[in-house]
Amino acid sequence: MTACAIESTAAGDDGRTPRPGCAITVDGSYAARLARRGDCLFPERWTLDGPEPYAVPLPGNQPEEPGTEVQPMGDGRVLIRRPAAGRHIFSLLYPTGPDTGELPLGAVECPDEGTRLRLLPPAPGGEKAYALAVGRRSSAVWQVAGGAFGPEHLAEIPGRCSGGVWLDATGRMLALDREAGGRTKTVVVDLGRAGEVSPLLQIAADSDDRLLLADPDSGLLLIRSDAPSPGRDRLGWGVLGSTLPVRFPDCLRVDGCTVTPFAIQPGQILTPEHCAVALRIDGALGGWVGVWRPVARQIHHLPAPEGWLAGAGRWTVDGVLHLPYATAEAPCAVARVPAPSEGTEETGETEETGRTERTGGVGSAGAGGRGPEDPVEAEGDGTAVPGAPGSCSPESGEPSPQDPPDAAAPRPVPLQQAPLGRLVTN
């Protein structure tokens, strides 16, 4: 296996997930990163929606300090976060001929030395941007771009949060991994309801369960949990709103390596198990790319392009993986890798599963899926839930006549406590 040049190896805020080498808008039009020139860092925007990608440097009056973050907006401007003595200063950068224009947005005060603030992943639509401030006992969600009056405090969540995954195409439902009571569980924050918090992922009462990635089209979720192997994290998958098990395929364990999903093929609305998933695989000798589909249960290992902005990439609807990379010869380039044909993949492998409660959750297949039935009975009242997460409220599983017409965003169904079982699937 050919190792790639890993540009970003720093761990994310959960200490487990490596940070990607650049951020890409949800529609794939723009990317932004901190580029290096000698020992200096400066923002750089990539335009990706034309016939050939190209980069626009956006240097300021002085090099950027370590800890600075950048994120592309949908209109081509670049959001920058600069930490400065207990404050985080936000601005929008844009090219103005040979210079860089800068629109100040305001600052978020974090006087407590124990508080960490970072940008959340690019939101759908590209018009707004958000940040997560994690304190000693609570976490706050801020809207830092796209508002009328600068940074706006949206929600306060008890406990220390990490992660950050958008569950819908409107940028309303945000999933966060919350640490409370010694355990980590995923909750969903409804930004359309004043930051209302509800449970989303809880495979077992004593497990640590994190949501790594979600596809709003198919509902496919990628999960990291120690439920099937206490004390040892496993990578698994499920489908939002399904009552079938969370699955933990053996093939997603690569000895001596960290496996991190970073992109899901969109557009597979009724067949989440056929979505191609791109994996970043980091080992002692370097890193490479894996491609996997839930239905196949086999990883295809592929060499990453030299200079890959590791952990960054996106799928097209027709199954082509775009990987941005930068070298001395090609300072702004994208490698296009077709997904392996499903006909070349093997099936038939032992998996461990986590049962969802009948009141909802995530599992191995959604509407139109072909996941096996799970013989393990779940705790709960036996109420089935439709596969479409927008059809019921998280608390009751019943239609909510009190919801106003303009609040009809998809509402995920929480996965509650459930026993684990083992299945051999064919």
mmCIF file of C-alpha atoms in Angstrom, residues 106-272:
data_model
loop_
_atom_site.group_PDB
_atom_site.id
_atom_site.type_symbol
_atom_site.label_atom_id
_atom_site.label_comp_id
_atom_site.label_asym_id
_atom_site.label_seq_id
_atom_site.Cartn_x
_atom_site.Cartn_y
_atom_site.Cartn_z
ATOM 1 C CA GLY A 106 -17.615 40.434 15.843
ATOM 2 C CA ALA A 107 -16.194 38.278 18.601
ATOM 3 C CA VAL A 108 -17.207 35.631 21.135
ATOM 4 C CA GLU A 109 -15.834 36.148 24.635
ATOM 5 C CA CYS A 110 -14.419 33.067 26.379
ATOM 6 C CA PRO A 111 -12.751 34.429 29.557
ATOM 7 C CA ASP A 112 -12.618 31.006 31.232
ATOM 8 C CA GLU A 113 -9.291 29.397 30.350
ATOM 9 C CA GLY A 114 -10.985 25.990 30.362
ATOM 10 C CA THR A 115 -13.359 26.920 27.514
ATOM 11 C CA ARG A 116 -12.473 25.763 23.992
ATOM 12 C CA LEU A 117 -14.204 27.162 20.905
ATOM 13 C CA ARG A 118 -14.053 25.776 17.359
ATOM 14 C CA LEU A 119 -16.015 26.023 14.139
ATOM 15 C CA LEU A 120 -18.637 23.379 13.443
ATOM 16 C CA PRO A 121 -18.614 21.685 9.995
ATOM 17 C CA PRO A 122 -19.988 23.756 7.095
ATOM 18 C CA ALA A 123 -23.772 24.012 7.314
ATOM 19 C CA PRO A 124 -26.119 23.105 4.436
ATOM 20 C CA GLY A 125 -26.919 26.099 2.251
ATOM 21 C CA GLY A 126 -23.610 27.828 2.872
ATOM 22 C CA GLU A 127 -25.216 31.049 4.140
ATOM 23 C CA LYS A 128 -24.612 30.535 7.852
ATOM 24 C CA ALA A 129 -21.765 29.259 9.998
ATOM 25 C CA TYR A 130 -21.707 27.986 13.556
ATOM 26 C CA ALA A 131 -19.246 27.442 16.387
ATOM 27 C CA LEU A 132 -19.230 25.273 19.496
ATOM 28 C CA ALA A 133 -17.843 26.609 22.788
ATOM 29 C CA VAL A 134 -17.113 23.835 25.285
ATOM 30 C CA GLY A 135 -16.836 24.844 28.924
ATOM 31 C CA ARG A 136 -16.261 22.878 32.094
ATOM 32 C CA ARG A 137 -19.909 21.982 32.686
ATOM 33 C CA SER A 138 -21.807 23.061 29.578
ATOM 34 C CA SER A 139 -21.436 23.722 25.861
ATOM 35 C CA ALA A 140 -22.822 26.569 23.771
ATOM 36 C CA VAL A 141 -23.766 26.733 20.090
ATOM 37 C CA TRP A 142 -23.121 30.106 18.436
ATOM 38 C CA GLN A 143 -24.128 31.361 15.010
ATOM 39 C CA VAL A 144 -21.053 33.304 13.943
ATOM 40 C CA ALA A 145 -21.878 34.195 10.317
ATOM 41 C CA GLY A 146 -25.097 34.863 8.426
ATOM 42 C CA GLY A 147 -26.863 36.709 11.213
ATOM 43 C CA ALA A 148 -27.992 40.309 11.339
ATOM 44 C CA PHE A 149 -26.044 41.523 14.393
ATOM 45 C CA GLY A 150 -22.834 39.529 14.656
ATOM 46 C CA PRO A 151 -22.349 36.324 16.685
ATOM 47 C CA GLU A 152 -25.561 35.067 18.268
ATOM 48 C CA HIS A 153 -25.881 32.601 21.151
ATOM 49 C CA LEU A 154 -28.355 29.892 20.096
ATOM 50 C CA ALA A 155 -28.250 27.074 22.621
ATOM 51 C CA GLU A 156 -26.723 26.005 25.936
ATOM 52 C CA ILE A 157 -26.312 22.254 26.418
ATOM 53 C CA PRO A 158 -25.475 20.750 29.834
ATOM 54 C CA GLY A 159 -22.299 18.659 29.612
ATOM 55 C CA ARG A 160 -19.183 18.806 27.471
ATOM 56 C CA CYS A 161 -19.900 18.324 23.766
ATOM 57 C CA SER A 162 -17.754 17.269 20.831
ATOM 58 C CA GLY A 163 -18.329 16.236 17.223
ATOM 59 C CA GLY A 164 -20.945 18.029 15.181
ATOM 60 C CA VAL A 165 -22.985 16.447 12.369
ATOM 61 C CA TRP A 166 -25.825 18.010 10.353
ATOM 62 C CA LEU A 167 -28.810 15.650 10.076
ATOM 63 C CA ASP A 168 -30.959 17.518 7.555
ATOM 64 C CA ALA A 169 -30.556 19.555 4.381
ATOM 65 C CA THR A 170 -31.777 22.808 5.964
ATOM 66 C CA GLY A 171 -29.163 23.254 8.670
ATOM 67 C CA ARG A 172 -31.645 22.991 11.501
ATOM 68 C CA MET A 173 -30.914 19.647 13.204
ATOM 69 C CA LEU A 174 -27.411 19.420 14.684
ATOM 70 C CA ALA A 175 -26.099 16.256 16.347
ATOM 71 C CA LEU A 176 -23.488 16.595 19.095
ATOM 72 C CA ASP A 177 -21.722 14.004 21.226
ATOM 73 C CA ARG A 178 -22.355 14.958 24.854
ATOM 74 C CA GLU A 179 -20.248 13.742 27.763
ATOM 75 C CA ALA A 180 -22.262 13.637 30.980
ATOM 76 C CA GLY A 181 -22.182 11.313 33.969
ATOM 77 C CA GLY A 182 -19.003 9.647 32.721
ATOM 78 C CA ARG A 183 -20.560 8.489 29.427
ATOM 79 C CA THR A 184 -20.793 9.991 25.966
ATOM 80 C CA LYS A 185 -24.093 9.862 24.053
ATOM 81 C CA THR A 186 -25.230 11.693 20.934
ATOM 82 C CA VAL A 187 -27.966 14.284 21.292
ATOM 83 C CA VAL A 188 -29.691 16.405 18.670
ATOM 84 C CA VAL A 189 -30.051 20.175 18.997
ATOM 85 C CA ASP A 190 -33.008 21.706 17.169
ATOM 86 C CA LEU A 191 -31.864 25.180 16.128
ATOM 87 C CA GLY A 192 -35.396 25.928 14.918
ATOM 88 C CA ARG A 193 -36.804 25.460 18.416
ATOM 89 C CA ALA A 194 -34.509 27.683 20.467
ATOM 90 C CA GLY A 195 -31.894 24.950 20.828
ATOM 91 C CA GLU A 196 -34.206 22.217 22.130
ATOM 92 C CA VAL A 197 -32.118 19.136 23.035
ATOM 93 C CA SER A 198 -33.316 15.533 22.713
ATOM 94 C CA PRO A 199 -31.540 12.136 22.749
ATOM 95 C CA LEU A 200 -30.481 10.561 19.486
ATOM 96 C CA LEU A 201 -28.042 7.715 20.046
ATOM 97 C CA GLN A 202 -27.798 5.385 23.025
ATOM 98 C CA ILE A 203 -26.915 1.813 22.158
ATOM 99 C CA ALA A 204 -26.408 0.577 25.731
ATOM 100 C CA ALA A 205 -26.633 2.297 29.085
ATOM 101 C CA ASP A 206 -22.912 1.863 29.838
ATOM 102 C CA SER A 207 -21.506 2.451 26.334
ATOM 103 C CA ASP A 208 -19.863 5.501 24.791
ATOM 104 C CA ASP A 209 -21.691 6.228 21.510
ATOM 105 C CA ARG A 210 -20.628 8.898 19.014
ATOM 106 C CA LEU A 211 -22.043 9.951 15.657
ATOM 107 C CA LEU A 212 -19.293 10.559 13.094
ATOM 108 C CA LEU A 213 -21.137 11.183 9.829
ATOM 109 C CA ALA A 214 -24.666 11.349 8.414
ATOM 110 C CA ASP A 215 -26.234 11.561 4.972
ATOM 111 C CA PRO A 216 -29.535 13.488 4.914
ATOM 112 C CA ASP A 217 -30.650 11.837 1.641
ATOM 113 C CA SER A 218 -30.516 8.179 2.707
ATOM 114 C CA GLY A 219 -30.367 8.571 6.486
ATOM 115 C CA LEU A 220 -27.170 6.507 6.631
ATOM 116 C CA LEU A 221 -25.240 7.102 9.866
ATOM 117 C CA LEU A 222 -21.651 6.166 10.745
ATOM 118 C CA ILE A 223 -21.179 5.532 14.459
ATOM 119 C CA ARG A 224 -18.267 4.871 16.810
ATOM 120 C CA SER A 225 -19.145 2.925 19.961
ATOM 121 C CA ASP A 226 -17.681 0.504 22.483
ATOM 122 C CA ALA A 227 -21.055 -1.221 22.979
ATOM 123 C CA PRO A 228 -20.092 -4.485 21.202
ATOM 124 C CA SER A 229 -16.581 -4.522 22.768
ATOM 125 C CA PRO A 230 -16.567 -2.686 26.128
ATOM 126 C CA GLY A 231 -13.536 -0.478 26.458
ATOM 127 C CA ARG A 232 -12.674 -0.783 22.755
ATOM 128 C CA ASP A 233 -14.241 1.484 20.140
ATOM 129 C CA ARG A 234 -15.802 -0.067 17.042
ATOM 130 C CA LEU A 235 -17.025 1.569 13.846
ATOM 131 C CA GLY A 236 -20.647 0.802 12.979
ATOM 132 C CA TRP A 237 -23.522 1.951 10.817
ATOM 133 C CA GLY A 238 -27.261 2.416 10.996
ATOM 134 C CA VAL A 239 -30.107 4.328 9.374
ATOM 135 C CA LEU A 240 -31.922 7.273 10.904
ATOM 136 C CA GLY A 241 -35.472 6.323 11.876
ATOM 137 C CA SER A 242 -35.039 2.582 11.319
ATOM 138 C CA THR A 243 -35.964 -0.028 13.949
ATOM 139 C CA LEU A 244 -33.329 -2.516 12.753
ATOM 140 C CA PRO A 245 -29.972 -3.078 14.485
ATOM 141 C CA VAL A 246 -26.907 -0.924 14.526
ATOM 142 C CA ARG A 247 -24.228 -3.001 12.790
ATOM 143 C CA PHE A 248 -20.497 -3.264 13.569
ATOM 144 C CA PRO A 249 -18.843 -5.016 10.599
ATOM 145 C CA ASP A 250 -15.580 -6.839 11.274
ATOM 146 C CA CYS A 251 -14.105 -5.432 8.070
ATOM 147 C CA LEU A 252 -14.102 -1.924 9.532
ATOM 148 C CA ARG A 253 -11.474 -2.987 12.062
ATOM 149 C CA VAL A 254 -8.029 -2.494 10.498
ATOM 150 C CA ASP A 255 -5.268 -3.705 12.828
ATOM 151 C CA GLY A 256 -2.963 -0.963 14.039
ATOM 152 C CA CYS A 257 -4.867 1.763 12.190
ATOM 153 C CA THR A 258 -7.447 4.438 12.886
ATOM 154 C CA VAL A 259 -10.398 4.319 10.478
ATOM 155 C CA THR A 260 -12.406 7.536 10.093
ATOM 156 C CA PRO A 261 -15.318 7.984 7.650
ATOM 157 C CA PHE A 262 -15.278 11.367 5.909
ATOM 158 C CA ALA A 263 -17.784 11.260 3.026
ATOM 159 C CA ILE A 264 -21.006 9.434 2.101
ATOM 160 C CA GLN A 265 -22.358 9.134 -1.431
ATOM 161 C CA PRO A 266 -25.510 11.302 -1.669
ATOM 162 C CA GLY A 267 -28.684 10.683 -3.625
ATOM 163 C CA GLN A 268 -29.293 7.052 -2.571
ATOM 164 C CA ILE A 269 -32.631 7.913 -1.008
ATOM 165 C CA LEU A 270 -34.192 4.442 -0.702
ATOM 166 C CA THR A 271 -31.025 2.340 -0.561
ATOM 167 C CA PRO A 272 -28.761 3.524 2.264
#
